[in-house]
Amino acid sequence: MPRLLLLAALALAACSHAPAPLGDTPDGDRQPTAGVLPAPPDAALAAIDTVEMRAAHIAELASDAYEGRGTGTAGEQMTVDYVIARMQEAGLVGGMPDGSFTQPVPLRSVRTTRAKDLRFVPDSGDPIALTYGPDLIGTPDGALAELDLSGAEMVFVGYGITNPGYDWDDYADVDVRGKVLVSFVNDPPATASEPTLFQADTLTYNGRWTYKYEEARRRGALAMLLIHTEETAGYPFSVLNGDAYGEHYTGVEPPEGALALAGWMSESSARQLAAASGMSLEDWFRMAGSRSFEPVPLPVTFSASMAFEHTAGVTGTNVVGKLAGQTDEAVIYTAHHDHLGIDPEKEARGEDGIYNGAIDNASGVAMLLEIAQAFTQAGTAPQRTVYFATLSAEESGLLGSALLAANPPVPLRDMVANINVDSGNLYGETDDIVGIGAERSEMFGLLEEAAAAEGLAVTMDPAPNQGLFFRSDQLAFARGGVPAVFVNTGERFRGKPADYAAQVRADYRGTRYHQPADELTDDLVFGGILQQTRVAFRLGYGLAMSDLRPQWRASEAFAETRRQSEASR
Ligand SMILES: [Zn+2]
């Protein structure tokens, strides 16, 4: 080969080693990769064994002896012991910095015990009295026992979003430290001139209520009150205030910049607040939908006298195993091992009260254990370290993964990717898989390559408006900037009618999901989960054996976090 051509070929080879950059617009083309993901040896793939998944892992973890694997229960301890034993058999070592396999997940519950004299007080005119529950709810982020506010300044911050990827900044560098912020939930609607603004109907992380609080904390706000409307939230206010004085589980460590009050107000309260500010809610929506929006100091203050009871709750346990690589970089697999425990009232009535959680998520733990074994059967140590974490307290609000991401075994900037599995496909083989959240980063092209090696296509999330990406453990890693994917069930079942996936979902939701009936029954089949597990293994193996560093698309809320953490490497 002539020298010049040879050089050109080498340059091409070097280029193709990194995934082609994605378009930096929200609807930029998703670029499949080709031949950049190192393939695992057949012996490693052959280690993924559905007989073991079914007869050992799932049969064991979903048996009544494990009592539904409730967080902090004896059943969880049995689960932890089982997982560690299998990890050790596979050749993993403890993944925590002290060499242990476990990370305690202490929980706390918070309850509002007093909420009186709640008022919006306009500079002129009568105060607006609010009732805790119907009009407004909220609890502190941290361990605050009492909150007495009078004359607290309020600022309307529109949708409360800062996202350089969309050239959008609702805070516009206005200092909101010590203020009570008022924000819409969801994200600004797309417009005729920007039909893909905030990904149109797909829920972006900037639209999630958790993001609003995070941004308020970063800005040093005192408190934040989100405006509920059925349209922007997608559910009625009763979902939020149904148990206003009830206990809510949270982590023990308060987040940095903890808000004294993270709450919500009803639409009618928001209408009164807007009117007292000389505007209407419609005015506020119109203003907030504009890129030139700036925070609006309100001529209204907030008063409240509240007390909260914090109780040390149970302590769950995350399990973290690792296969050491040769660099500081890492790939992390996750699957939650907790489920809903036992319902004593059901048991007292003589019904089955054990939430066995065979699909949710003994199946995911089984996938993770088989993937660990496949890695150790590959014959050579990976280039990057591979972590395998089974997580606690997912069902209590993703608290185990939040704790692990806040206290990771290696800094998140060195984590190249998170691959999460939650509720494997026990309904049959498919011609495709769905990678929830993959399209948010360059993980999509890599996942396509891993799937193609198994003869599968990658189908887009069939319900992007439901924000599934924000509802399992990958969220904690994404929030920390780590590109992540939740490898989910495909949509095209082999030999079945086109609507079979929808039928399966309806059946699962109706008869098993979060019910004692989520058991290992004879009708469950293992062809689909085998496909999924092999794809998830190929993806992580390829990332562990290369120097690929997938990046978020520029418009993703997590892109800026990643940019900052990579700058600190
Ligand atoms: Zn789950």
Short mmCIF file of C-alpha atoms in Angstrom, two decimals, residues 34-315:
data_model
loop_
_atom_site.label_atom_id
_atom_site.label_comp_id
_atom_site.label_asym_id
_atom_site.label_seq_id
_atom_site.Cartn_x
_atom_site.Cartn_y
_atom_site.Cartn_z
CA ALA A 34 -19.14 0.60 13.62
CA GLY A 35 -16.32 -1.58 14.80
CA VAL A 36 -15.20 0.62 17.69
CA LEU A 37 -16.43 -1.62 20.49
CA PRO A 38 -13.99 -4.48 21.26
CA ALA A 39 -15.92 -7.78 21.24
CA PRO A 40 -15.66 -10.25 24.11
CA PRO A 41 -14.31 -13.77 23.55
CA ASP A 42 -16.91 -16.50 23.02
CA ALA A 43 -15.93 -18.18 26.29
CA ALA A 44 -16.99 -15.08 28.16
CA LEU A 45 -20.33 -14.86 26.36
CA ALA A 46 -20.89 -18.56 26.99
CA ALA A 47 -20.67 -17.93 30.73
CA ILE A 48 -24.02 -16.14 30.60
CA ASP A 49 -26.31 -18.95 31.58
CA THR A 50 -30.10 -18.73 31.83
CA VAL A 51 -30.37 -21.98 33.76
CA GLU A 52 -28.26 -20.42 36.48
CA MET A 53 -30.24 -17.19 36.25
CA ARG A 54 -33.51 -18.98 36.71
CA ALA A 55 -32.78 -21.98 38.90
CA ALA A 56 -30.20 -20.31 41.08
CA HIS A 57 -30.37 -16.54 41.29
CA ILE A 58 -34.02 -15.70 40.70
CA ALA A 59 -35.45 -18.82 42.33
CA GLU A 60 -33.34 -18.06 45.38
CA LEU A 61 -33.79 -14.29 45.69
CA ALA A 62 -37.51 -14.37 44.88
CA SER A 63 -38.24 -17.21 47.30
CA ASP A 64 -40.41 -16.53 50.36
CA ALA A 65 -37.36 -17.02 52.60
CA TYR A 66 -36.06 -13.64 51.43
CA GLU A 67 -39.30 -12.00 52.62
CA GLY A 68 -39.55 -9.59 49.72
CA ARG A 69 -36.05 -8.13 50.29
CA GLY A 70 -37.34 -5.07 52.14
CA THR A 71 -34.67 -2.45 52.83
CA GLY A 72 -33.01 -2.98 56.21
CA THR A 73 -34.70 -6.34 56.85
CA ALA A 74 -33.30 -9.82 57.49
CA GLY A 75 -34.37 -10.59 53.92
CA GLU A 76 -32.10 -7.87 52.62
CA GLN A 77 -29.22 -9.23 54.70
CA MET A 78 -29.76 -12.67 53.13
CA THR A 79 -29.78 -11.00 49.72
CA VAL A 80 -26.53 -9.19 50.46
CA ASP A 81 -24.91 -12.43 51.66
CA TYR A 82 -26.07 -14.26 48.53
CA VAL A 83 -24.82 -11.59 46.16
CA ILE A 84 -21.42 -11.31 47.86
CA ALA A 85 -20.97 -15.11 47.81
CA ARG A 86 -21.72 -15.25 44.06
CA MET A 87 -19.46 -12.27 43.37
CA GLN A 88 -16.62 -13.95 45.25
CA GLU A 89 -17.18 -17.19 43.36
CA ALA A 90 -16.97 -15.23 40.13
CA GLY A 91 -13.63 -13.78 41.22
CA LEU A 92 -14.63 -10.23 42.17
CA VAL A 93 -13.15 -8.46 45.17
CA GLY A 94 -14.77 -5.89 47.45
CA GLY A 95 -15.31 -2.68 45.53
CA MET A 96 -15.33 -0.11 48.30
CA PRO A 97 -12.11 1.80 48.99
CA ASP A 98 -11.57 -0.17 52.24
CA GLY A 99 -11.83 -3.42 50.30
CA SER A 100 -15.26 -4.32 51.63
CA PHE A 101 -18.21 -5.44 49.55
CA THR A 102 -20.76 -3.38 51.47
CA GLN A 103 -21.79 0.22 51.87
CA PRO A 104 -24.37 1.06 54.56
CA VAL A 105 -27.35 3.10 53.38
CA PRO A 106 -28.78 4.78 56.49
CA LEU A 107 -32.24 6.21 55.95
CA ARG A 108 -34.12 8.90 57.82
CA SER A 109 -37.77 9.71 57.79
CA VAL A 110 -39.10 13.23 57.99
CA ARG A 111 -42.61 14.22 59.01
CA THR A 112 -44.25 17.64 59.22
CA THR A 113 -45.63 18.08 62.74
CA ARG A 114 -46.62 21.75 62.68
CA ALA A 115 -47.51 24.05 59.81
CA LYS A 116 -49.35 27.19 60.84
CA ASP A 117 -49.50 30.86 59.97
CA LEU A 118 -48.70 30.03 56.35
CA ARG A 119 -49.19 33.26 54.43
CA PHE A 120 -48.35 35.12 51.27
CA VAL A 121 -48.16 38.76 52.44
CA PRO A 122 -48.42 41.39 49.68
CA ASP A 123 -46.73 44.77 50.16
CA SER A 124 -50.22 46.22 49.94
CA GLY A 125 -53.51 44.45 50.41
CA ASP A 126 -54.65 41.57 52.58
CA PRO A 127 -52.45 38.58 53.41
CA ILE A 128 -53.39 35.31 51.70
CA ALA A 129 -53.80 32.57 54.32
CA LEU A 130 -52.74 29.11 53.19
CA THR A 131 -53.69 25.75 54.65
CA TYR A 132 -50.99 23.09 54.88
CA GLY A 133 -52.09 20.21 52.70
CA PRO A 134 -54.73 21.63 50.39
CA ASP A 135 -52.74 24.77 49.48
CA LEU A 136 -49.10 24.06 50.15
CA ILE A 137 -46.84 21.24 51.31
CA GLY A 138 -43.13 20.85 51.91
CA THR A 139 -40.32 19.53 54.08
CA PRO A 140 -36.70 20.59 54.56
CA ASP A 141 -33.89 18.88 52.62
CA GLY A 142 -31.78 18.64 55.75
CA ALA A 143 -32.43 17.87 59.41
CA LEU A 144 -34.02 21.24 60.24
CA ALA A 145 -36.40 20.86 63.21
CA GLU A 146 -38.16 24.23 63.05
CA LEU A 147 -38.72 26.83 60.41
CA ASP A 148 -40.06 30.25 61.35
CA LEU A 149 -40.22 32.65 58.48
CA SER A 150 -41.70 36.10 58.31
CA GLY A 151 -41.24 38.57 55.53
CA ALA A 152 -39.14 36.15 53.44
CA GLU A 153 -38.56 37.65 49.99
CA MET A 154 -40.01 35.72 47.07
CA VAL A 155 -38.71 35.54 43.50
CA PHE A 156 -40.48 33.97 40.53
CA VAL A 157 -37.87 32.09 38.45
CA GLY A 158 -40.00 30.86 35.54
CA TYR A 159 -39.14 27.22 34.87
CA GLY A 160 -36.04 27.49 37.08
CA ILE A 161 -33.77 26.15 34.29
CA THR A 162 -30.19 26.91 33.37
CA ASN A 163 -29.08 24.95 30.30
CA PRO A 164 -26.30 26.36 28.11
CA GLY A 165 -27.10 23.67 25.51
CA TYR A 166 -30.32 25.53 24.73
CA ASP A 167 -28.83 28.94 25.49
CA TRP A 168 -31.43 29.09 28.26
CA ASP A 169 -30.94 30.71 31.67
CA ASP A 170 -33.97 31.50 33.80
CA TYR A 171 -31.69 32.77 36.58
CA ALA A 172 -29.87 35.24 34.30
CA ASP A 173 -27.11 35.66 36.90
CA VAL A 174 -29.54 37.23 39.36
CA ASP A 175 -28.50 36.61 42.98
CA VAL A 176 -31.26 34.57 44.63
CA ARG A 177 -29.34 33.62 47.78
CA GLY A 178 -31.59 33.49 50.83
CA LYS A 179 -34.75 33.91 48.75
CA VAL A 180 -37.90 31.82 48.50
CA LEU A 181 -38.05 30.80 44.84
CA VAL A 182 -41.28 30.13 42.98
CA SER A 183 -40.99 27.94 39.89
CA PHE A 184 -43.07 26.07 37.36
CA VAL A 185 -42.37 22.37 36.85
CA ASN A 186 -41.80 20.80 33.42
CA ASP A 187 -39.92 22.70 30.72
CA PRO A 188 -40.78 25.52 28.29
CA PRO A 189 -43.00 24.39 25.41
CA ALA A 190 -41.55 24.06 21.93
CA THR A 191 -42.35 26.92 19.58
CA ALA A 192 -43.00 27.23 15.85
CA SER A 193 -39.49 28.54 15.31
CA GLU A 194 -37.92 26.00 17.70
CA PRO A 195 -39.98 22.81 17.33
CA THR A 196 -37.44 20.72 19.25
CA LEU A 197 -36.93 23.16 22.12
CA PHE A 198 -36.46 21.07 25.28
CA GLN A 199 -37.01 17.96 23.12
CA ALA A 200 -40.66 18.86 22.47
CA ASP A 201 -42.84 16.22 24.18
CA THR A 202 -39.96 14.22 25.64
CA LEU A 203 -39.57 15.02 29.31
CA THR A 204 -36.10 16.45 29.86
CA TYR A 205 -34.31 16.36 33.17
CA ASN A 206 -34.62 20.14 33.29
CA GLY A 207 -38.35 19.54 33.51
CA ARG A 208 -38.22 17.21 36.51
CA TRP A 209 -39.09 18.68 39.91
CA THR A 210 -35.94 17.15 41.42
CA TYR A 211 -33.86 19.25 39.02
CA LYS A 212 -35.62 22.46 40.09
CA TYR A 213 -34.60 21.87 43.71
CA GLU A 214 -31.03 20.98 42.66
CA GLU A 215 -30.64 24.22 40.76
CA ALA A 216 -32.14 26.19 43.68
CA ARG A 217 -29.59 24.57 46.04
CA ARG A 218 -26.72 25.42 43.71
CA ARG A 219 -27.95 29.04 43.73
CA GLY A 220 -28.04 29.22 47.52
CA ALA A 221 -31.79 29.75 47.74
CA LEU A 222 -33.49 29.51 51.13
CA ALA A 223 -36.51 27.61 49.89
CA MET A 224 -38.36 26.68 46.74
CA LEU A 225 -42.08 26.36 46.16
CA LEU A 226 -43.03 24.62 42.93
CA ILE A 227 -46.28 25.52 41.23
CA HIS A 228 -48.46 22.48 40.64
CA THR A 229 -50.80 22.37 37.68
CA GLU A 230 -52.25 19.14 36.45
CA GLU A 231 -51.00 19.90 32.97
CA THR A 232 -47.38 20.67 33.84
CA ALA A 233 -47.03 17.98 36.52
CA GLY A 234 -49.01 15.30 34.70
CA TYR A 235 -50.85 14.19 37.85
CA PRO A 236 -53.33 15.74 40.31
CA PHE A 237 -52.23 17.66 43.43
CA SER A 238 -53.66 14.82 45.53
CA VAL A 239 -50.65 12.70 44.52
CA LEU A 240 -48.49 15.21 46.36
CA ASN A 241 -50.60 16.25 49.33
CA GLY A 242 -52.52 13.01 49.91
CA ASP A 243 -50.32 12.30 52.93
CA ALA A 244 -49.20 15.82 53.89
CA TYR A 245 -48.39 14.93 57.50
CA GLY A 246 -47.08 11.45 56.69
CA GLU A 247 -43.54 10.10 56.84
CA HIS A 248 -41.23 10.46 53.87
CA TYR A 249 -38.03 8.49 53.56
CA THR A 250 -34.86 10.27 52.60
CA GLY A 251 -31.12 9.84 52.90
CA VAL A 252 -29.33 10.77 56.11
CA GLU A 253 -26.83 13.09 54.49
CA PRO A 254 -28.48 16.37 53.48
CA PRO A 255 -27.51 17.57 50.02
CA GLU A 256 -25.13 20.48 49.68
CA GLY A 257 -27.02 23.76 49.88
CA ALA A 258 -29.99 22.01 51.55
CA LEU A 259 -33.21 23.99 51.21
CA ALA A 260 -35.02 24.95 54.41
CA LEU A 261 -38.24 24.13 52.62
CA ALA A 262 -38.66 22.17 49.39
CA GLY A 263 -42.35 22.36 48.66
CA TRP A 264 -45.22 22.67 46.27
CA MET A 265 -48.22 24.98 46.06
CA SER A 266 -51.58 24.24 44.48
CA GLU A 267 -52.62 25.93 41.28
CA SER A 268 -55.21 28.04 43.11
CA SER A 269 -52.56 29.25 45.58
CA ALA A 270 -50.32 30.12 42.65
CA ARG A 271 -53.15 32.07 41.03
CA GLN A 272 -53.62 34.05 44.24
CA LEU A 273 -49.89 34.70 44.46
CA ALA A 274 -49.71 35.88 40.86
CA ALA A 275 -52.77 38.13 41.36
CA ALA A 276 -51.23 39.62 44.52
CA SER A 277 -48.18 40.40 42.36
CA GLY A 278 -50.35 42.28 39.87
CA MET A 279 -50.21 39.50 37.26
CA SER A 280 -51.91 36.25 36.35
CA LEU A 281 -50.69 32.68 36.03
CA GLU A 282 -51.15 33.02 32.27
CA ASP A 283 -48.84 36.08 32.32
CA TRP A 284 -46.29 34.01 34.17
CA PHE A 285 -46.49 31.14 31.68
CA ARG A 286 -46.05 33.58 28.81
CA MET A 287 -43.05 35.26 30.43
CA ALA A 288 -41.47 31.93 31.44
CA GLY A 289 -41.78 30.58 27.90
CA SER A 290 -39.38 33.20 26.59
CA ARG A 291 -35.63 32.87 26.34
CA SER A 292 -35.29 36.46 27.54
CA PHE A 293 -37.01 35.66 30.84
CA GLU A 294 -35.36 37.09 33.95
CA PRO A 295 -36.22 36.38 37.60
CA VAL A 296 -39.07 38.52 38.91
CA PRO A 297 -38.82 39.72 42.53
CA LEU A 298 -42.39 39.58 43.86
CA PRO A 299 -44.02 42.35 45.91
CA VAL A 300 -45.14 39.56 48.24
CA THR A 301 -43.36 37.89 51.16
CA PHE A 302 -43.78 34.42 52.64
CA SER A 303 -44.43 33.61 56.30
CA ALA A 304 -44.61 30.21 57.96
CA SER A 305 -44.25 28.55 61.30
CA MET A 306 -43.37 24.90 60.83
CA ALA A 307 -41.85 22.01 62.75
CA PHE A 308 -40.52 18.68 61.52
CA GLU A 309 -39.74 15.39 63.17
CA HIS A 310 -36.77 13.47 61.87
CA THR A 311 -36.43 9.82 62.79
CA ALA A 312 -33.49 7.58 62.15
CA GLY A 313 -34.88 4.86 59.93
CA VAL A 314 -33.57 1.48 58.92
CA THR A 315 -30.17 1.04 57.34
#
